[in-house]
PDB file of C-alpha atoms in Angstrom:
ATOM      1  CA  MET A  11       5.211 -14.936  19.146  1.00 79.00           C
ATOM      2  CA  LYS A  12       3.660 -18.138  17.792  1.00 83.00           C
ATOM      3  CA  ILE A  13       3.218 -16.481  14.404  1.00 80.00           C
ATOM      4  CA  PHE A  14       6.971 -15.738  14.286  1.00 84.00           C
ATOM      5  CA  TRP A  15       8.030 -19.320  15.057  1.00 82.00           C
ATOM      6  CA  GLU A  16       5.545 -20.740  12.558  1.00 82.00           C
ATOM      7  CA  GLY A  17       7.260 -18.792   9.770  1.00 77.00           C
ATOM      8  CA  LEU A  18      10.603 -20.211  10.804  1.00 80.00           C
ATOM      9  CA  PHE A  19       9.663 -23.852  11.201  1.00 81.00           C
ATOM     10  CA  LYS A  20       6.089 -25.169  11.035  1.00 82.00           C
ATOM     11  CA  LYS A  21       5.138 -23.039   8.013  1.00 81.00           C
ATOM     12  CA  ASN A  22       8.610 -22.443   6.586  1.00 84.00           C
ATOM     13  CA  PRO A  23       8.092 -20.858   3.161  1.00 84.00           C
ATOM     14  CA  VAL A  24      10.657 -23.047   1.384  1.00 85.00           C
ATOM     15  CA  LEU A  25      10.768 -26.343   3.270  1.00 85.00           C
ATOM     16  CA  VAL A  26       7.073 -26.684   4.172  1.00 84.00           C
ATOM     17  CA  LEU A  27       5.038 -24.426   1.886  1.00 81.00           C
ATOM     18  CA  ALA A  28       7.365 -25.186  -1.065  1.00 82.00           C
ATOM     19  CA  MET A  29       7.520 -21.546  -2.142  1.00 81.00           C
ATOM     20  CA  GLY A  30      10.496 -20.012  -3.870  1.00 80.00           C
ATOM     21  CA  LEU A  31      11.685 -23.370  -5.150  1.00 84.00           C
ATOM     22  CA  VAL A  32      12.799 -22.040  -8.538  1.00 84.00           C
ATOM     23  CA  PRO A  33      15.199 -19.478  -7.040  1.00 81.00           C
ATOM     24  CA  ALA A  34      16.181 -21.989  -4.336  1.00 84.00           C
ATOM     25  CA  VAL A  35      17.263 -24.506  -6.954  1.00 86.00           C
ATOM     26  CA  ALA A  36      18.618 -22.117  -9.590  1.00 83.00           C
ATOM     27  CA  ILE A  37      20.427 -19.522  -7.469  1.00 82.00           C
ATOM     28  CA  THR A  38      21.502 -21.092  -4.180  1.00 86.00           C
ATOM     29  CA  THR A  39      24.571 -22.868  -5.493  1.00 87.00           C
ATOM     30  CA  THR A  40      26.532 -21.194  -2.697  1.00 89.00           C
ATOM     31  CA  ALA A  41      25.746 -20.193   0.866  1.00 91.00           C
ATOM     32  CA  LEU A  42      26.406 -16.532   0.037  1.00 89.00           C
ATOM     33  CA  ASN A  43      23.853 -16.556  -2.787  1.00 87.00           C
ATOM     34  CA  GLY A  44      21.318 -18.129  -0.433  1.00 89.00           C
ATOM     35  CA  LEU A  45      22.041 -15.521   2.229  1.00 91.00           C
ATOM     36  CA  ILE A  46      21.736 -12.582  -0.166  1.00 87.00           C
ATOM     37  CA  LEU A  47      18.525 -13.907  -1.700  1.00 86.00           C
ATOM     38  CA  GLY A  48      17.102 -14.645   1.763  1.00 89.00           C
ATOM     39  CA  ILE A  49      17.952 -11.174   3.064  1.00 90.00           C
ATOM     40  CA  SER A  50      16.413  -9.652  -0.065  1.00 87.00           C
ATOM     41  CA  ILE A  51      13.186 -11.597   0.384  1.00 87.00           C
ATOM     42  CA  THR A  52      13.086 -10.686   4.082  1.00 90.00           C
ATOM     43  CA  PHE A  53      13.512  -6.997   3.276  1.00 91.00           C
ATOM     44  CA  VAL A  54      10.745  -7.100   0.665  1.00 89.00           C
ATOM     45  CA  LEU A  55       8.385  -9.041   2.949  1.00 88.00           C
ATOM     46  CA  LEU A  56       8.966  -6.800   5.949  1.00 91.00           C
ATOM     47  CA  ALA A  57       8.809  -3.495   4.068  1.00 92.00           C
ATOM     48  CA  SER A  58       5.745  -4.459   2.035  1.00 89.00           C
ATOM     49  CA  SER A  59       3.921  -5.808   5.086  1.00 88.00           C
ATOM     50  CA  ILE A  60       4.512  -2.575   6.999  1.00 90.00           C
ATOM     51  CA  ILE A  61       3.496  -0.390   4.044  1.00 90.00           C
ATOM     52  CA  ASN A  62       0.433  -2.542   3.391  1.00 88.00           C
ATOM     53  CA  PHE A  63      -0.638  -2.391   7.026  1.00 89.00           C
ATOM     54  CA  VAL A  64      -0.613   1.399   6.873  1.00 89.00           C
ATOM     55  CA  VAL A  65      -1.827   2.071   3.312  1.00 88.00           C
ATOM     56  CA  ILE A  66      -4.206  -0.740   2.325  1.00 85.00           C
ATOM     57  CA  PRO A  67      -6.965  -0.014   4.890  1.00 87.00           C
ATOM     58  CA  LEU A  68      -7.228   3.509   3.458  1.00 89.00           C
ATOM     59  CA  LEU A  69      -8.089   2.210  -0.017  1.00 87.00           C
ATOM     60  CA  PRO A  70     -11.378   0.910  -1.391  1.00 90.00           C
ATOM     61  CA  SER A  71     -11.505  -2.886  -1.410  1.00 86.00           C
ATOM     62  CA  SER A  72     -11.581  -2.984  -5.216  1.00 89.00           C
ATOM     63  CA  SER A  73      -8.068  -1.510  -5.510  1.00 88.00           C
ATOM     64  CA  ARG A  74      -6.320  -3.228  -2.592  1.00 86.00           C
ATOM     65  CA  LEU A  75      -5.025  -6.231  -4.521  1.00 84.00           C
ATOM     66  CA  ALA A  76      -3.523  -4.065  -7.258  1.00 87.00           C
ATOM     67  CA  MET A  77      -1.893  -1.761  -4.707  1.00 89.00           C
ATOM     68  CA  ARG A  78      -0.356  -4.710  -2.844  1.00 86.00           C
ATOM     69  CA  ALA A  79       1.156  -5.941  -6.110  1.00 85.00           C
ATOM     70  CA  LEU A  80       2.388  -2.454  -7.018  1.00 89.00           C
ATOM     71  CA  ILE A  81       4.072  -2.000  -3.636  1.00 89.00           C
ATOM     72  CA  LEU A  82       5.881  -5.330  -4.028  1.00 87.00           C
ATOM     73  CA  ILE A  83       6.995  -4.532  -7.567  1.00 87.00           C
ATOM     74  CA  VAL A  84       8.361  -1.126  -6.556  1.00 90.00           C
ATOM     75  CA  LEU A  85      10.280  -2.638  -3.627  1.00 90.00           C
ATOM     76  CA  VAL A  86      11.781  -5.454  -5.715  1.00 87.00           C
ATOM     77  CA  VAL A  87      12.793  -3.086  -8.533  1.00 88.00           C
ATOM     78  CA  ALA A  88      14.388  -0.697  -6.013  1.00 91.00           C
ATOM     79  CA  LEU A  89      16.253  -3.548  -4.326  1.00 89.00           C
ATOM     80  CA  TYR A  90      17.334  -4.890  -7.724  1.00 87.00           C
ATOM     81  CA  GLY A  91      18.762  -1.452  -8.556  1.00 89.00           C
ATOM     82  CA  VAL A  92      20.681  -1.272  -5.280  1.00 89.00           C
ATOM     83  CA  ILE A  93      22.165  -4.740  -5.783  1.00 86.00           C
ATOM     84  CA  LEU A  94      22.966  -3.914  -9.429  1.00 86.00           C
ATOM     85  CA  HIS A  95      24.989  -0.883  -8.346  1.00 90.00           C
ATOM     86  CA  THR A  96      26.717  -2.533  -5.386  1.00 87.00           C
ATOM     87  CA  ARG A  97      27.272  -6.082  -6.699  1.00 80.00           C
ATOM     88  CA  PRO A  98      26.734  -6.259 -10.474  1.00 83.00           C
ATOM     89  CA  GLY A  99      28.192  -9.773 -10.646  1.00 80.00           C
ATOM     90  CA  LEU A 100      25.541 -11.005  -8.250  1.00 77.00           C
ATOM     91  CA  VAL A 101      22.743  -9.621 -10.409  1.00 78.00           C
ATOM     92  CA  ALA A 102      24.128 -11.621 -13.324  1.00 77.00           C
ATOM     93  CA  GLY A 103      24.039 -14.737 -11.139  1.00 72.00           C
ATOM     94  CA  LEU A 104      20.526 -14.041  -9.862  1.00 74.00           C
ATOM     95  CA  GLY A 105      19.273 -13.422 -13.378  1.00 73.00           C
ATOM     96  CA  ILE A 106      15.561 -13.688 -14.078  1.00 76.00           C
ATOM     97  CA  PHE A 107      14.925 -15.502 -10.813  1.00 76.00           C
ATOM     98  CA  PHE A 108      15.325 -12.403  -8.634  1.00 76.00           C
ATOM     99  CA  PRO A 109      11.972 -10.890  -9.738  1.00 76.00           C
ATOM    100  CA  PHE A 110      10.248 -14.149  -8.729  1.00 74.00           C
ATOM    101  CA  MET A 111      10.452 -12.731  -5.209  1.00 69.00           C
ATOM    102  CA  VAL A 112       7.444 -10.585  -6.079  1.00 67.00           C
ATOM    103  CA  ALA A 113       5.270 -13.647  -6.592  1.00 72.00           C
ATOM    104  CA  ASP A 114       6.540 -15.398  -3.468  1.00 71.00           C
ATOM    105  CA  ALA A 115       6.137 -12.339  -1.274  1.00 71.00           C
ATOM    106  CA  PHE A 116       2.695 -11.653  -2.730  1.00 69.00           C
ATOM    107  CA  ARG A 117       1.470 -15.124  -1.809  1.00 70.00           C
ATOM    108  CA  LEU A 118       2.921 -14.882   1.694  1.00 69.00           C
ATOM    109  CA  GLN A 119       1.404 -11.542   2.633  1.00 67.00           C
ATOM    110  CA  ASN A 120      -1.386 -11.678   5.179  1.00 63.00           C
ATOM    111  CA  SER A 121      -1.171  -8.135   6.513  1.00 52.00           C
ATOM    112  CA  GLU A 122      -4.937  -7.665   6.216  1.00 58.00           C
ATOM    113  CA  ASP A 123      -5.521 -10.750   8.358  1.00 61.00           C
ATOM    114  CA  GLN A 124      -3.391  -9.479  11.259  1.00 61.00           C
ATOM    115  CA  PRO A 125      -5.102  -7.045  13.629  1.00 78.00           C
ATOM    116  CA  THR A 126      -1.988  -5.380  15.077  1.00 85.00           C
ATOM    117  CA  PHE A 127       1.176  -3.844  13.708  1.00 87.00           C
ATOM    118  CA  GLY A 128       3.288  -6.094  15.942  1.00 88.00           C
ATOM    119  CA  GLN A 129       1.706  -9.236  14.522  1.00 87.00           C
ATOM    120  CA  VAL A 130       2.312  -8.027  10.962  1.00 87.00           C
ATOM    121  CA  VAL A 131       5.988  -7.401  11.719  1.00 88.00           C
ATOM    122  CA  LEU A 132       6.428 -10.719  13.565  1.00 89.00           C
ATOM    123  CA  GLU A 133       4.812 -12.683  10.745  1.00 88.00           C
ATOM    124  CA  ALA A 134       6.939 -10.993   8.070  1.00 87.00           C
ATOM    125  CA  LEU A 135      10.128 -11.461  10.120  1.00 91.00           C
ATOM    126  CA  GLY A 136       9.344 -15.110  10.819  1.00 90.00           C
ATOM    127  CA  GLN A 137       8.687 -15.864   7.165  1.00 88.00           C
ATOM    128  CA  GLY A 138      11.718 -13.863   6.070  1.00 90.00           C
ATOM    129  CA  LEU A 139      14.060 -15.542   8.530  1.00 93.00           C
ATOM    130  CA  GLY A 140      12.524 -18.873   7.505  1.00 91.00           C
ATOM    131  CA  PHE A 141      13.492 -18.073   3.915  1.00 89.00           C
ATOM    132  CA  ILE A 142      16.998 -17.077   5.007  1.00 93.00           C
ATOM    133  CA  TRP A 143      17.791 -20.206   7.000  1.00 93.00           C
ATOM    134  CA  ALA A 144      16.311 -22.541   4.390  1.00 93.00           C
ATOM    135  CA  LEU A 145      18.161 -20.897   1.481  1.00 93.00           C
ATOM    136  CA  VAL A 146      21.438 -20.736   3.424  1.00 95.00           C
ATOM    137  CA  LEU A 147      21.078 -24.413   4.391  1.00 95.00           C
ATOM    138  CA  ILE A 148      20.505 -25.365   0.748  1.00 94.00           C
ATOM    139  CA  GLY A 149      23.440 -23.174  -0.298  1.00 93.00           C
ATOM    140  CA  VAL A 150      25.776 -24.617   2.347  1.00 94.00           C
ATOM    141  CA  ILE A 151      25.001 -28.206   1.331  1.00 93.00           C
ATOM    142  CA  ARG A 152      25.378 -27.469  -2.383  1.00 92.00           C
ATOM    143  CA  GLU A 153      28.556 -25.439  -1.944  1.00 90.00           C
ATOM    144  CA  LEU A 154      30.151 -28.047   0.320  1.00 90.00           C
ATOM    145  CA  LEU A 155      29.316 -30.957  -1.971  1.00 88.00           C
ATOM    146  CA  GLY A 156      29.917 -29.128  -5.238  1.00 87.00           C
ATOM    147  CA  PHE A 157      32.903 -26.928  -4.463  1.00 85.00           C
ATOM    148  CA  GLY A 158      34.272 -28.239  -1.163  1.00 85.00           C
ATOM    149  CA  SER A 159      33.819 -24.872   0.530  1.00 86.00           C
ATOM    150  CA  ILE A 160      31.391 -22.943   2.742  1.00 90.00           C
ATOM    151  CA  PHE A 161      30.989 -19.181   2.240  1.00 91.00           C
ATOM    152  CA  GLY A 162      34.005 -19.362  -0.078  1.00 86.00           C
ATOM    153  CA  LYS A 163      36.334 -20.919   2.518  1.00 89.00           C
ATOM    154  CA  GLU A 164      37.812 -24.215   1.411  1.00 85.00           C
ATOM    155  CA  ILE A 165      36.754 -27.048   3.731  1.00 83.00           C
ATOM    156  CA  ILE A 166      37.535 -30.077   1.586  1.00 80.00           C
ATOM    157  CA  SER A 167      40.550 -29.832  -0.712  1.00 78.00           C
ATOM    158  CA  ALA A 168      39.531 -32.661  -3.042  1.00 72.00           C
ATOM    159  CA  VAL A 169      35.961 -32.641  -4.292  1.00 62.00           C
ATOM    160  CA  LEU A 170      34.531 -36.000  -5.317  1.00 67.00           C
ATOM    161  CA  ARG A 171      33.454 -35.938  -8.967  1.00 67.00           C
ATOM    162  CA  PRO A 172      29.944 -37.387  -8.376  1.00 65.00           C
ATOM    163  CA  MET A 173      29.283 -34.754  -5.719  1.00 76.00           C
ATOM    164  CA  SER A 174      29.940 -31.965  -8.216  1.00 77.00           C
ATOM    165  CA  LEU A 175      26.387 -32.674  -9.412  1.00 83.00           C
ATOM    166  CA  ALA A 176      25.323 -30.479  -6.485  1.00 84.00           C
ATOM    167  CA  LYS A 177      26.567 -27.405  -8.393  1.00 85.00           C
ATOM    168  CA  GLY A 178      23.944 -27.803 -11.103  1.00 86.00           C
ATOM    169  CA  VAL A 179      20.179 -27.649 -11.232  1.00 86.00           C
ATOM    170  CA  PRO A 180      19.694 -31.454 -11.090  1.00 89.00           C
ATOM    171  CA  GLY A 181      21.728 -31.650  -7.887  1.00 89.00           C
ATOM    172  CA  GLY A 182      19.841 -28.681  -6.490  1.00 90.00           C
ATOM    173  CA  LEU A 183      16.539 -30.430  -7.172  1.00 91.00           C
ATOM    174  CA  ILE A 184      17.736 -33.580  -5.440  1.00 91.00           C
ATOM    175  CA  ILE A 185      19.000 -31.672  -2.387  1.00 92.00           C
ATOM    176  CA  VAL A 186      15.850 -29.544  -2.086  1.00 91.00           C
ATOM    177  CA  GLY A 187      13.680 -32.649  -2.502  1.00 90.00           C
ATOM    178  CA  LEU A 188      15.571 -34.492   0.225  1.00 92.00           C
ATOM    179  CA  LEU A 189      15.277 -31.488   2.558  1.00 92.00           C
ATOM    180  CA  LEU A 190      11.524 -31.276   1.871  1.00 89.00           C
ATOM    181  CA  ALA A 191      11.169 -34.986   2.638  1.00 88.00           C
ATOM    182  CA  LEU A 192      13.236 -34.638   5.822  1.00 90.00           C
ATOM    183  CA  THR A 193      11.131 -31.668   6.941  1.00 87.00           C
ATOM    184  CA  ASN A 194       7.926 -33.633   6.353  1.00 84.00           C
ATOM    185  CA  ALA A 195       9.319 -36.581   8.298  1.00 84.00           C
ATOM    186  CA  VAL A 196      10.341 -34.368  11.226  1.00 84.00           C
ATOM    187  CA  ASN A 197       6.969 -32.586  11.202  1.00 78.00           C
ATOM    188  CA  LYS A 198       5.207 -35.957  10.818  1.00 76.00           C
ATOM    189  CA  GLU A 199       3.196 -34.677   7.885  1.00 72.00           C
ATOM    190  CA  GLY A 200       2.638 -36.219   4.501  1.00 63.00           C
ATOM    191  CA  GLY A 201       3.546 -33.208   2.429  1.00 52.00           C
ATOM    192  CA  GLU A 202       0.366 -31.218   2.892  1.00 56.00           C
ATOM    193  CA  LEU A 203      -0.005 -28.362   5.302  1.00 53.00           C
ATOM    194  CA  HIS A 204      -2.654 -29.302   7.864  1.00 51.00           C
ATOM    195  CA  ASP A 205      -4.220 -26.287   9.551  1.00 49.00           C
TER     196      ASP A 205
END
């Protein structure tokens, strides 16, 4: 269970490991975008970890890295197709940043390091849920400050002009940077991951 909680908090992919920052800044202008991107990353991480746990040990060591990458690419392309057919407007909003999930998921995978299927699933779920809560948090803050709403529901009727900066990339960078600093302060770490 420790491996699950580490993915959520102590080794959160976004707020501690600083992974997925480009999509976090570029896409999560709303809580819904953060939720959809987080769910997508969780699906890719979980599915690829399970497939890798089963398939990779059967392959020679020289082809394992390529197969891991291929599995991730196939999953992301399939997910991209599903989202394109169900929510084409979202794909336009996600743009080029959606395929970056392949790189983030690839760097997070440790399925060969985990001896049991349960540990592989717990690690992937912890990291995926860590992505979800971090991206939704970023999206909620940006949507509230930039649009005066959360998940599309109006909370504040008058949005302050300076706060509309949160809608753009510069505001996203500032918010993500402040959340990273807050996470480091809470974890009492100086920005590096100490194992």
